[in-house]
Short mmCIF file of C-alpha atoms in Angstrom, two decimals:
data_model
loop_
_atom_site.label_atom_id
_atom_site.label_comp_id
_atom_site.label_asym_id
_atom_site.label_seq_id
_atom_site.Cartn_x
_atom_site.Cartn_y
_atom_site.Cartn_z
CA MET D 1269 31.03 34.51 -4.96
CA ARG D 1270 27.59 36.01 -4.57
CA GLY D 1271 26.30 39.35 -3.44
CA GLY D 1272 25.09 37.59 -0.29
CA ALA D 1273 28.17 35.40 -0.03
CA LEU D 1274 30.04 38.03 1.93
CA LEU D 1275 27.27 37.89 4.52
CA LEU D 1276 27.48 34.10 4.59
CA GLY D 1277 31.22 34.32 5.18
CA CYS D 1278 30.61 36.54 8.21
CA LEU D 1279 28.25 34.02 9.77
CA LEU D 1280 30.33 31.29 9.27
CA ALA D 1281 43.09 23.22 1.12
CA GLY D 1282 47.56 19.33 0.56
CA THR D 1283 47.87 20.96 -2.77
CA PHE D 1284 46.81 19.00 -5.86
CA ALA D 1285 49.54 18.59 -8.42
CA GLN D 1286 47.67 18.14 -11.69
CA PRO D 1287 49.42 17.63 -15.02
CA VAL D 1288 48.91 20.42 -17.51
CA ARG D 1289 46.79 19.12 -20.37
CA ALA D 1290 46.90 20.58 -23.84
CA GLN D 1291 43.43 21.96 -24.60
CA PRO D 1292 41.94 22.69 -27.99
CA ALA D 1293 42.24 26.32 -28.99
CA VAL D 1294 39.09 28.41 -28.96
CA PRO D 1295 38.94 31.19 -31.56
CA GLY D 1296 39.38 34.56 -29.87
CA GLN D 1297 40.11 32.97 -26.49
CA GLN D 1298 43.23 35.03 -25.81
CA ASP D 1299 41.37 38.24 -26.53
CA ALA D 1300 38.56 37.19 -24.18
CA LEU D 1301 41.09 36.28 -21.49
CA GLN D 1302 42.71 39.71 -21.74
CA LEU D 1303 39.29 41.30 -21.26
CA LEU D 1304 38.73 39.21 -18.12
CA GLN D 1305 42.07 40.41 -16.78
CA ARG D 1306 40.86 43.96 -17.27
CA VAL D 1307 37.65 43.06 -15.40
CA ALA D 1308 39.63 41.76 -12.43
CA GLN D 1309 41.58 45.01 -12.19
CA ALA D 1310 38.57 47.30 -12.71
CA ALA D 1311 36.70 45.92 -9.69
CA LYS D 1312 39.65 46.86 -7.47
CA LYS D 1313 40.77 50.17 -8.97
CA LEU D 1314 37.49 51.91 -9.76
CA ASP D 1315 35.17 53.87 -7.49
CA TYR D 1316 31.58 52.83 -8.07
CA SER D 1317 28.21 52.70 -6.36
CA GLY D 1318 24.81 51.39 -7.31
CA THR D 1319 22.07 48.84 -6.82
CA PHE D 1320 22.17 45.24 -7.97
CA VAL D 1321 19.73 42.33 -7.89
CA TYR D 1322 20.67 38.76 -7.01
CA ARG D 1323 18.33 36.10 -8.44
CA ASN D 1324 18.29 32.43 -7.54
CA GLY D 1325 15.37 30.56 -9.06
CA SER D 1326 12.21 32.25 -7.83
CA GLN D 1327 14.08 34.09 -5.09
CA SER D 1328 15.56 37.55 -5.48
CA GLU D 1329 17.37 40.04 -3.27
CA THR D 1330 18.24 43.68 -3.89
CA SER D 1331 21.39 45.24 -2.45
CA ARG D 1332 23.01 48.64 -2.45
CA ILE D 1333 26.79 48.69 -2.90
CA VAL D 1334 29.53 51.31 -2.57
CA HIS D 1335 33.19 50.73 -3.40
CA VAL D 1336 36.04 53.18 -2.85
CA ALA D 1337 39.42 52.22 -4.29
CA GLY D 1338 41.25 54.44 -1.81
CA ASN D 1339 44.73 54.42 -3.43
CA GLY D 1340 45.47 50.86 -2.39
CA ASN D 1341 43.32 50.97 0.76
CA PRO D 1342 39.96 49.76 -0.56
CA ALA D 1343 36.74 50.05 1.38
CA GLY D 1344 33.17 49.13 0.63
CA LYS D 1345 29.67 48.75 1.96
CA LEU D 1346 26.97 46.25 1.04
CA GLU D 1347 23.45 46.84 2.35
CA VAL D 1348 20.69 44.30 1.72
CA LEU D 1349 17.45 46.16 1.04
CA ASP D 1350 14.95 43.27 1.10
CA GLY D 1351 13.71 41.26 4.06
CA THR D 1352 15.90 41.00 7.13
CA PRO D 1353 18.17 44.09 7.30
CA ARG D 1354 21.86 43.32 6.94
CA GLU D 1355 24.95 45.43 6.29
CA VAL D 1356 28.54 44.53 5.55
CA ILE D 1357 31.35 47.07 5.69
CA ARG D 1358 34.83 46.16 4.47
CA ARG D 1359 37.98 48.17 5.12
CA ASN D 1360 41.07 46.56 3.64
CA ASP D 1361 40.96 43.01 5.05
CA GLU D 1362 38.54 43.68 7.92
CA VAL D 1363 34.90 42.79 7.39
CA THR D 1364 32.20 43.97 9.81
CA CYS D 1365 28.69 42.53 9.59
CA TYR D 1366 25.72 44.31 11.21
CA LEU D 1367 22.59 42.27 11.95
CA PRO D 1368 20.11 44.77 13.47
CA GLU D 1369 17.29 42.32 14.25
CA SER D 1370 19.70 40.18 16.30
CA ARG D 1371 21.50 43.26 17.65
CA LEU D 1372 24.70 41.52 16.66
CA VAL D 1373 27.99 42.71 15.13
CA ILE D 1374 30.45 40.18 13.71
CA VAL D 1375 33.99 41.28 12.90
CA GLU D 1376 36.28 39.06 10.83
CA GLN D 1377 39.57 39.44 9.05
CA ARG D 1378 40.18 38.71 5.40
CA GLY D 1379 36.91 37.61 3.90
CA ALA D 1380 37.63 34.47 1.89
CA ARG D 1381 34.96 34.76 -0.79
CA ARG D 1382 34.84 37.11 -3.74
CA THR D 1383 31.63 39.05 -4.22
CA PHE D 1384 29.90 40.78 -7.12
CA PRO D 1385 31.14 42.60 -9.10
CA ALA D 1386 34.66 41.56 -7.94
CA LEU D 1387 34.23 37.91 -8.87
CA LEU D 1388 37.53 37.33 -10.65
CA PRO D 1389 40.92 36.67 -9.02
CA ALA D 1390 43.93 38.87 -9.71
CA SER D 1391 45.60 36.06 -11.65
CA LEU D 1392 43.74 34.11 -14.32
CA ALA D 1393 46.64 31.76 -15.05
CA GLY D 1394 45.43 28.25 -15.81
CA LEU D 1395 41.80 29.25 -16.30
CA THR D 1396 41.77 28.08 -19.93
CA GLU D 1397 42.76 24.60 -18.76
CA HIS D 1398 39.31 24.14 -17.27
CA TYR D 1399 37.12 26.56 -19.24
CA GLN D 1400 36.61 27.44 -22.88
CA ILE D 1401 36.51 31.24 -22.94
CA ARG D 1402 35.05 33.29 -25.76
CA LYS D 1403 33.43 36.59 -26.54
CA LEU D 1404 29.83 36.65 -27.66
CA GLY D 1405 27.76 39.66 -28.61
CA THR D 1406 26.99 42.94 -26.89
CA ALA D 1407 24.11 44.08 -24.72
CA ARG D 1408 22.97 47.10 -22.75
CA ILE D 1409 22.90 46.75 -18.96
CA ALA D 1410 21.85 49.54 -16.56
CA GLY D 1411 22.46 52.11 -19.27
CA PHE D 1412 25.97 50.84 -20.15
CA ASP D 1413 27.13 49.10 -23.33
CA SER D 1414 28.58 45.71 -22.43
CA GLN D 1415 30.63 42.96 -24.02
CA ILE D 1416 29.48 39.42 -23.21
CA VAL D 1417 32.11 36.83 -22.25
CA ARG D 1418 31.20 33.16 -21.79
CA LEU D 1419 33.15 30.48 -19.91
CA ASP D 1420 32.07 26.91 -20.71
CA PRO D 1421 33.48 24.22 -18.37
CA ARG D 1422 35.60 21.51 -19.97
CA ASP D 1423 34.31 18.86 -17.53
CA PRO D 1424 31.26 18.22 -15.30
CA TRP D 1425 32.99 19.28 -12.05
CA ARG D 1426 32.24 23.00 -12.36
CA TYR D 1427 29.53 25.33 -13.58
CA GLY D 1428 29.63 27.64 -16.57
CA HIS D 1429 29.72 31.42 -16.29
CA GLN D 1430 28.72 34.36 -18.43
CA PHE D 1431 29.77 37.93 -17.75
CA TRP D 1432 28.56 41.24 -19.14
CA VAL D 1433 31.43 43.75 -19.06
CA ASP D 1434 31.27 47.53 -19.42
CA ARG D 1435 33.11 48.24 -22.67
CA GLN D 1436 34.49 51.55 -21.45
CA THR D 1437 35.75 50.77 -17.93
CA GLY D 1438 35.89 46.95 -17.76
CA LEU D 1439 33.60 46.79 -14.71
CA MET D 1440 31.37 43.72 -14.51
CA LEU D 1441 27.72 44.71 -14.98
CA LYS D 1442 26.06 41.31 -14.84
CA ALA D 1443 27.10 37.75 -14.00
CA GLU D 1444 25.29 34.50 -14.58
CA VAL D 1445 26.02 30.90 -13.56
CA PHE D 1446 24.60 28.07 -15.66
CA ASP D 1447 24.48 24.28 -15.42
CA ALA D 1448 25.41 21.53 -17.87
CA ARG D 1449 22.13 22.05 -19.74
CA GLY D 1450 22.88 25.73 -20.17
CA GLU D 1451 20.10 26.76 -17.80
CA ALA D 1452 20.77 29.79 -15.59
CA LEU D 1453 21.00 28.89 -11.90
CA GLU D 1454 21.63 32.37 -10.53
CA SER D 1455 22.40 35.86 -11.72
CA MET D 1456 23.55 39.22 -10.40
CA LEU D 1457 23.08 42.43 -12.33
CA PHE D 1458 23.25 46.14 -11.74
CA THR D 1459 19.97 47.98 -12.18
CA GLU D 1460 21.50 51.37 -11.35
CA LEU D 1461 25.19 52.22 -11.39
CA ARG D 1462 27.58 55.16 -11.13
CA ILE D 1463 31.24 54.70 -12.04
CA GLY D 1464 34.04 57.10 -11.14
CA GLU D 1465 31.95 59.43 -8.99
CA PRO D 1466 33.31 60.20 -5.50
CA ALA D 1467 31.22 58.66 -2.73
CA PRO D 1468 29.63 60.93 -0.09
CA ALA D 1469 31.56 61.21 3.18
CA ASP D 1470 29.02 59.06 5.04
CA ALA D 1471 28.63 56.40 2.34
CA LEU D 1472 30.69 53.81 4.24
CA ARG D 1473 29.18 54.42 7.65
CA PRO D 1474 26.78 51.86 9.11
CA THR D 1475 23.17 52.95 9.41
CA VAL D 1476 23.33 51.74 13.02
CA VAL D 1477 23.66 54.87 15.15
CA SER D 1478 24.73 53.17 18.39
CA ARG D 1479 25.99 49.71 19.34
CA GLU D 1480 24.78 50.07 22.91
CA GLY D 1481 23.17 46.81 23.99
CA TRP D 1482 24.55 44.99 20.96
CA GLN D 1483 26.67 41.85 21.14
CA VAL D 1484 30.01 42.13 19.33
CA ARG D 1485 31.74 38.95 18.19
CA GLN D 1486 35.35 39.39 17.15
CA ALA D 1487 36.59 36.43 15.13
CA ARG D 1488 40.35 35.98 15.09
CA LEU D 1489 42.13 34.43 12.15
CA ARG D 1490 45.62 33.07 11.76
CA ASP D 1491 47.32 31.19 8.97
CA MET D 1492 47.76 27.45 9.29
CA ARG D 1493 51.28 26.54 8.23
CA ASP D 1494 50.59 22.84 7.73
CA ASP D 1495 47.56 20.56 7.55
CA GLY D 1496 48.43 18.59 10.68
CA ARG D 1497 46.61 15.30 10.63
CA TRP D 1498 44.30 16.17 7.71
CA VAL D 1499 44.79 14.91 4.16
CA PHE D 1500 42.90 15.73 0.96
CA ALA D 1501 43.01 13.01 -1.68
CA ASN D 1502 40.86 12.97 -4.81
CA ASP D 1503 41.19 13.23 -8.56
CA LEU D 1504 39.22 16.41 -9.17
CA PRO D 1505 41.20 18.37 -11.77
CA GLY D 1506 42.35 21.88 -11.03
CA PHE D 1507 41.18 22.48 -7.46
CA ARG D 1508 44.39 23.57 -5.77
CA ARG D 1509 44.79 24.82 -2.24
CA GLN D 1510 44.69 28.60 -2.03
CA ALA D 1511 44.55 29.16 1.74
CA ALA D 1512 44.60 27.37 5.08
CA MET D 1513 43.64 29.16 8.27
CA ILE D 1514 42.31 28.77 11.78
CA ARG D 1515 39.24 30.80 12.65
CA ALA D 1516 38.69 31.41 16.37
CA TYR D 1517 35.20 32.48 17.46
CA PRO D 1518 34.03 33.48 20.94
CA ALA D 1519 32.50 30.51 22.75
CA SER D 1520 29.47 30.53 25.01
CA ASN D 1521 31.60 30.19 28.13
CA PRO D 1522 33.22 33.46 29.28
CA GLY D 1523 36.70 33.89 27.89
CA GLY D 1524 36.47 30.72 25.80
CA GLU D 1525 37.02 30.29 22.08
CA ARG D 1526 35.80 27.87 19.46
CA GLU D 1527 38.33 27.08 16.73
CA VAL D 1528 37.42 26.06 13.21
CA LEU D 1529 39.99 24.88 10.68
CA HIS D 1530 39.32 26.29 7.21
CA TRP D 1531 40.89 25.38 3.86
CA VAL D 1532 40.06 26.98 0.50
CA PHE D 1533 40.60 25.19 -2.82
CA SER D 1534 39.98 26.81 -6.19
CA ASP D 1535 40.48 26.39 -9.92
CA GLY D 1536 40.80 30.18 -10.20
CA LEU D 1537 37.06 30.76 -10.49
CA ALA D 1538 35.08 28.04 -8.71
CA ALA D 1539 35.97 27.55 -5.04
CA LEU D 1540 35.55 24.85 -2.39
CA SER D 1541 35.82 25.41 1.36
CA VAL D 1542 36.50 22.74 3.97
CA PHE D 1543 35.64 23.44 7.62
CA VAL D 1544 36.70 21.14 10.47
CA SER D 1545 35.50 21.52 14.06
CA PRO D 1546 34.80 19.24 17.03
CA LEU D 1547 31.72 17.06 16.55
CA ARG D 1548 29.11 18.06 19.11
CA GLU D 1549 26.46 15.45 18.32
CA PRO D 1550 26.14 12.44 15.99
CA LEU D 1551 25.11 13.12 12.41
CA SER D 1552 21.89 11.65 11.08
CA ALA D 1553 21.61 10.06 7.65
CA ASP D 1554 19.90 13.22 6.42
CA ASP D 1555 22.80 15.35 7.69
CA THR D 1556 25.26 13.50 5.44
CA GLU D 1557 23.23 13.99 2.26
CA VAL D 1558 24.45 16.64 -0.17
CA LYS D 1559 22.22 19.70 -0.08
CA THR D 1560 22.16 22.35 -2.79
CA ILE D 1561 20.75 25.87 -2.55
CA GLY D 1562 21.10 27.73 -5.81
CA VAL D 1563 24.64 27.04 -6.94
CA THR D 1564 26.02 26.28 -3.47
CA SER D 1565 26.35 22.62 -2.51
CA VAL D 1566 27.10 21.45 1.05
CA VAL D 1567 27.86 18.05 2.57
CA LYS D 1568 28.76 17.02 6.12
CA ARG D 1569 30.88 14.10 7.30
CA ALA D 1570 31.85 12.81 10.73
CA ILE D 1571 35.52 11.77 10.86
CA ASP D 1572 36.75 10.48 14.20
CA GLU D 1573 35.43 13.07 16.65
CA TYR D 1574 35.31 15.91 14.13
CA LEU D 1575 32.66 17.49 11.94
CA VAL D 1576 33.86 18.06 8.38
CA VAL D 1577 31.80 20.42 6.20
CA VAL D 1578 32.60 20.81 2.51
CA MET D 1579 30.81 23.53 0.57
CA GLY D 1580 31.27 25.36 -2.69
CA ASP D 1581 29.66 26.99 -5.69
CA VAL D 1582 29.98 23.79 -7.68
CA PRO D 1583 27.72 20.87 -8.67
CA ALA D 1584 26.61 18.51 -5.89
CA GLU D 1585 28.66 15.60 -7.24
CA THR D 1586 31.82 17.73 -7.05
CA VAL D 1587 31.31 18.45 -3.36
CA LYS D 1588 30.45 14.81 -2.68
CA ARG D 1589 33.55 13.55 -4.45
CA PHE D 1590 35.83 16.09 -2.77
CA ALA D 1591 34.43 15.25 0.68
CA ALA D 1592 35.08 11.57 0.10
CA GLY D 1593 38.81 12.37 -0.22
CA VAL D 1594 39.07 14.15 3.13
CA GLY D 1595 40.60 12.01 5.83
CA VAL D 1596 43.12 11.76 8.63
CA ARG D 1597 46.76 10.90 8.15
CA VAL D 1598 47.75 7.43 9.25
CA LYS D 1599 50.48 7.60 11.87
#
């Protein structure tokens, strides 16, 4: 869900039937939910450009972003300005990543992860089952008056979120993820922003002038109609399968391909991804330990002759518990 998450997606569920539980009403929750629905639409329908900063602990990264709504044919560009140069250009469902230092271009279809400021799904149905949602005060971000909306998790399986929303257009200006103690784990915020202004003709072009001598990797994607031999059994509330696909990447041998199975589970805000591929070498004890970087937790498991990787922007224990429920169907 991060500014850099789109880049991560370039370099790189059974459905849970959970009973609907009656949750205590939160004063003003419906009003806050309606505002979030407006936020979800604004990120898709508005033209905007600007600079935002991603912070994760002591680390920070500045990116330049352009989004063109395009009358139903959206396009955008994300350019990382710090450290190793990276660019991501999205046109409809095609995502192209440029890595100049590696002289590498990666092309994928249908990026799976939402990125700032488009962090919310089109449908927010069921979100109040797992989060208490309420409006707080107001604040000024990048020269815009914003309304603060807070989402507190109802259980320990997900993080909390706080959003700063432009009061005039509904565009998200700042987002923050916090843990069970209320401490901020990461944040993204605009430092400079223009809304509604037409982008220059060359705004979506890569800064790379020529691809001559570059390696181009075209990743193919196709939907997976059933889970085959894989089963997902656990009691985590709310994480329902959103997508199942097969990603095919060029292999080292000429004309070959490497296939990775990919499932996405989500509660509407937090998301978990499961990747399955052939196991190339045995895992060490360290490999199977849960590792967390910022808000992203990752764990690996070896099942039969396959490598199973579970990752998500959720607490470490959530990833660990979900991974424990992944297995193969008994014939």
